[in-house]
CSV table of C-alpha atoms in Angstrom, one decimal:
chain,number,residue,atom,x,y,z
B,4,MET,CA,2.6,-62.5,-0.9
B,5,ILE,CA,1.2,-60.1,-3.7
B,6,PHE,CA,-2.6,-60.8,-2.3
B,7,HIS,CA,-1.3,-59.4,1.0
B,8,ARG,CA,0.0,-56.2,-0.6
B,9,LEU,CA,-3.1,-55.4,-2.3
B,10,SER,CA,-5.1,-56.1,0.7
B,11,ALA,CA,-3.0,-53.6,2.6
B,12,ILE,CA,-3.3,-50.9,0.4
B,13,THR,CA,-7.0,-51.4,-0.7
B,14,PRO,CA,-8.1,-49.7,2.5
B,15,ARG,CA,-5.9,-47.0,2.3
B,16,ILE,CA,-7.0,-46.0,-1.3
B,17,ALA,CA,-10.5,-46.5,-0.1
B,18,ALA,CA,-10.2,-44.0,2.7
B,19,LEU,CA,-8.6,-41.3,0.0
B,20,LEU,CA,-11.3,-42.0,-2.3
B,21,ALA,CA,-14.0,-41.3,0.7
B,22,ALA,CA,-12.1,-38.2,1.7
B,23,ALA,CA,-12.1,-36.8,-1.8
B,24,MET,CA,-15.9,-37.7,-2.4
B,25,VAL,CA,-16.7,-35.8,0.9
B,26,ILE,CA,-14.7,-32.6,0.0
B,27,ALA,CA,-16.1,-32.6,-3.6
B,28,GLY,CA,-19.3,-32.8,-2.0
B,29,CYS,CA,-18.8,-30.1,0.3
B,30,CYS,CA,-17.6,-27.7,-2.3
B,31,MET,CA,-21.0,-28.4,-4.5
B,32,ALA,CA,-22.8,-27.8,-1.2
B,33,GLN,CA,-21.7,-24.5,-0.8
B,34,ARG,CA,-22.2,-23.1,-4.4
B,35,ARG,CA,-24.7,-20.4,-4.6
B,36,ASN,CA,-26.3,-18.6,-7.6
B,37,THR,CA,-25.9,-14.6,-6.3
B,38,THR,CA,-27.5,-13.2,-9.5
B,39,ARG,CA,-30.5,-11.0,-8.6
B,40,ARG,CA,-33.5,-10.7,-10.6
B,41,HIS,CA,-35.6,-7.7,-11.4
B,42,LEU,CA,-33.3,-4.9,-10.3
B,43,LYS,CA,-34.2,-1.5,-11.7
B,44,VAL,CA,-31.5,1.4,-12.4
B,45,THR,CA,-32.4,4.4,-10.3
B,46,GLY,CA,-32.1,8.1,-11.3
B,47,ALA,CA,-28.7,8.7,-9.3
B,48,VAL,CA,-27.0,5.8,-11.3
B,49,GLU,CA,-28.2,7.6,-14.6
B,50,ASN,CA,-27.0,11.3,-13.5
B,51,ALA,CA,-23.7,9.8,-12.8
B,52,ALA,CA,-22.8,8.5,-16.0
B,53,GLU,CA,-23.3,12.1,-17.4
B,54,GLN,CA,-20.8,13.4,-14.6
B,55,PRO,CA,-17.0,13.2,-15.2
B,56,ALA,CA,-15.7,10.5,-13.3
B,57,TRP,CA,-12.4,12.4,-12.1
B,58,ARG,CA,-12.8,15.9,-11.1
B,59,CYS,CA,-9.6,16.7,-10.0
B,60,ASP,CA,-6.7,18.8,-11.8
B,61,THR,CA,-3.0,17.2,-11.9
B,62,VAL,CA,-0.2,19.2,-11.9
B,63,GLY,CA,3.5,19.0,-11.8
B,64,ALA,CA,4.7,19.6,-8.0
B,65,ASP,CA,7.8,21.6,-7.0
B,66,THR,CA,9.0,23.0,-3.8
B,67,THR,CA,6.7,26.1,-4.2
B,68,LYS,CA,3.4,24.1,-4.2
B,69,VAL,CA,4.3,21.6,-1.4
B,70,ARG,CA,6.5,21.1,1.4
B,71,PHE,CA,7.5,17.9,3.1
B,72,SER,CA,8.5,17.9,6.5
B,73,GLY,CA,8.9,15.6,9.8
B,74,TYR,CA,9.8,12.2,8.3
B,75,SER,CA,9.8,9.4,10.7
B,76,LYS,CA,10.4,5.5,10.7
B,77,THR,CA,11.7,3.6,13.6
B,78,LEU,CA,13.6,0.3,13.2
B,79,ARG,CA,10.6,-2.0,13.9
B,80,ALA,CA,8.0,0.2,12.2
B,81,ILE,CA,5.8,-1.0,9.0
B,82,ARG,CA,5.1,2.3,7.9
B,83,GLU,CA,6.7,5.7,7.2
B,84,SER,CA,5.0,8.8,7.9
B,85,VAL,CA,5.8,12.6,6.9
B,86,PHE,CA,3.9,15.9,7.2
B,87,VAL,CA,2.9,17.5,3.9
B,88,THR,CA,2.2,21.2,3.6
B,89,ASN,CA,-0.3,22.3,1.0
B,90,LEU,CA,1.2,25.6,-0.4
B,91,THR,CA,-1.6,26.1,-3.1
B,92,ASP,CA,-4.5,27.8,-3.2
B,93,SER,CA,-6.3,24.6,-3.9
B,94,THR,CA,-7.3,21.5,-1.7
B,95,VAL,CA,-4.7,18.4,-2.5
B,96,GLU,CA,-6.5,15.2,-2.9
B,97,GLY,CA,-3.5,13.2,-3.6
B,98,VAL,CA,0.3,13.5,-3.7
B,99,ILE,CA,2.9,11.7,-5.6
B,100,PHE,CA,6.5,11.9,-4.5
B,101,ARG,CA,10.0,10.2,-4.7
B,102,ILE,CA,11.8,9.3,-1.8
B,103,GLN,CA,15.5,8.6,-1.8
B,104,TYR,CA,17.0,6.9,1.1
B,105,PHE,CA,20.8,7.6,1.7
B,106,ASP,CA,23.2,5.8,4.0
B,107,ALA,CA,25.7,7.5,6.5
B,108,LYS,CA,28.4,8.6,3.9
B,109,GLY,CA,25.7,10.2,1.6
B,110,ARG,CA,25.4,7.0,-0.8
B,111,MET,CA,21.9,6.4,-2.5
B,112,MET,CA,20.8,2.8,-1.2
B,113,HIS,CA,17.2,2.6,-2.3
B,114,GLN,CA,14.6,5.2,-4.2
B,115,ALA,CA,11.1,4.8,-4.2
B,116,ARG,CA,8.0,6.2,-6.0
B,117,GLN,CA,5.0,6.6,-3.7
B,118,SER,CA,1.4,7.8,-4.5
B,119,VAL,CA,-0.9,8.5,-1.6
B,120,SER,CA,-4.4,9.9,-1.5
B,121,THR,CA,-5.1,12.4,1.0
B,122,ASP,CA,-7.2,15.6,1.9
B,123,ILE,CA,-5.3,18.5,2.5
B,124,PRO,CA,-6.8,22.3,2.3
B,125,PRO,CA,-4.8,25.2,1.4
B,126,SER,CA,-2.2,26.2,3.6
B,127,GLU,CA,-2.7,23.2,5.8
B,128,THR,CA,-0.7,20.4,7.2
B,129,ARG,CA,-1.3,16.8,7.4
B,130,LYS,CA,0.5,13.4,8.0
B,131,ILE,CA,0.5,10.9,5.7
B,132,ASP,CA,1.7,7.2,6.0
B,133,PHE,CA,2.9,4.7,3.5
B,134,PRO,CA,4.3,1.4,3.1
B,135,THR,CA,8.5,1.0,4.5
B,136,TRP,CA,10.9,-0.1,1.9
B,137,ASP,CA,12.6,-1.8,4.9
B,138,ARG,CA,11.0,-5.4,4.8
B,139,GLN,CA,13.8,-7.0,7.2
B,140,PHE,CA,13.7,-4.0,9.8
B,141,THR,CA,17.6,-3.4,9.6
B,142,PHE,CA,17.5,0.3,9.1
B,143,TYR,CA,16.4,3.2,11.3
B,144,TYR,CA,16.0,6.7,10.2
B,145,ALA,CA,19.1,8.8,11.7
B,146,ARG,CA,17.1,11.4,13.6
B,147,SER,CA,14.9,8.8,15.2
B,148,PRO,CA,16.0,7.4,18.5
B,149,ARG,CA,18.7,4.8,18.3
B,150,PRO,CA,17.6,1.5,18.8
B,151,ARG,CA,19.2,-1.3,21.2
B,152,VAL,CA,20.1,-3.6,18.5
B,153,SER,CA,22.4,-3.4,16.0
B,154,ALA,CA,20.8,-1.4,13.1
B,155,VAL,CA,22.1,0.9,9.9
B,156,PRO,CA,21.1,4.7,9.9
B,157,TYR,CA,19.9,6.3,6.9
B,158,THR,CA,18.4,9.5,5.8
B,159,VAL,CA,16.1,10.8,3.2
B,160,LYS,CA,15.4,13.1,0.5
B,161,ILE,CA,11.7,13.6,-0.7
B,162,LEU,CA,11.0,15.1,-3.8
B,163,PRO,CA,7.7,16.3,-5.1
B,164,ASP,CA,6.5,14.9,-8.3
B,165,THR,CA,2.4,15.3,-8.7
B,166,LEU,CA,-0.4,16.7,-7.3
B,167,LEU,CA,-4.0,16.1,-7.5
B,168,LEU,CA,-6.0,19.3,-7.0
B,169,SER,CA,-9.5,19.5,-6.2
B,170,GLY,CA,-11.8,22.3,-7.7
B,171,ALA,CA,-10.5,22.2,-11.0
B,172,ASP,CA,-13.2,22.7,-13.7
């Protein structure tokens, strides 16, 4: 009886060991040395080390320097979008802002801080996109078309926080 059980298990164990050996062999066969020999530094790389890494000025933002308008998010959208107008004399290369979400009764449901890289010349407007906070697709912006399925409307308030301005020396 014991011999009968042992002979039934042995082919299974042998098959598992063979599979493990094949997998290990495949992994070792794909290994490659990616180190390149005889590389030389070019002049452009040497000069780049002398240049400052960040050529922007960071300033605190308020409504006199940047304006947000045209917020949009439908029920099933994975991204939110808003138009940003640059009211400064410099090009905006990045904007950090806080967005607050309110229900129909004016109670804050959520708040998020977004950091978006962009390129907005002085006195111009650009649309920026960022990931949505609504991962379950249960909320829609109150000024967007009402969805056919049950969903909760909300409004937003966008507060500028920081601007990254180019051309600052």
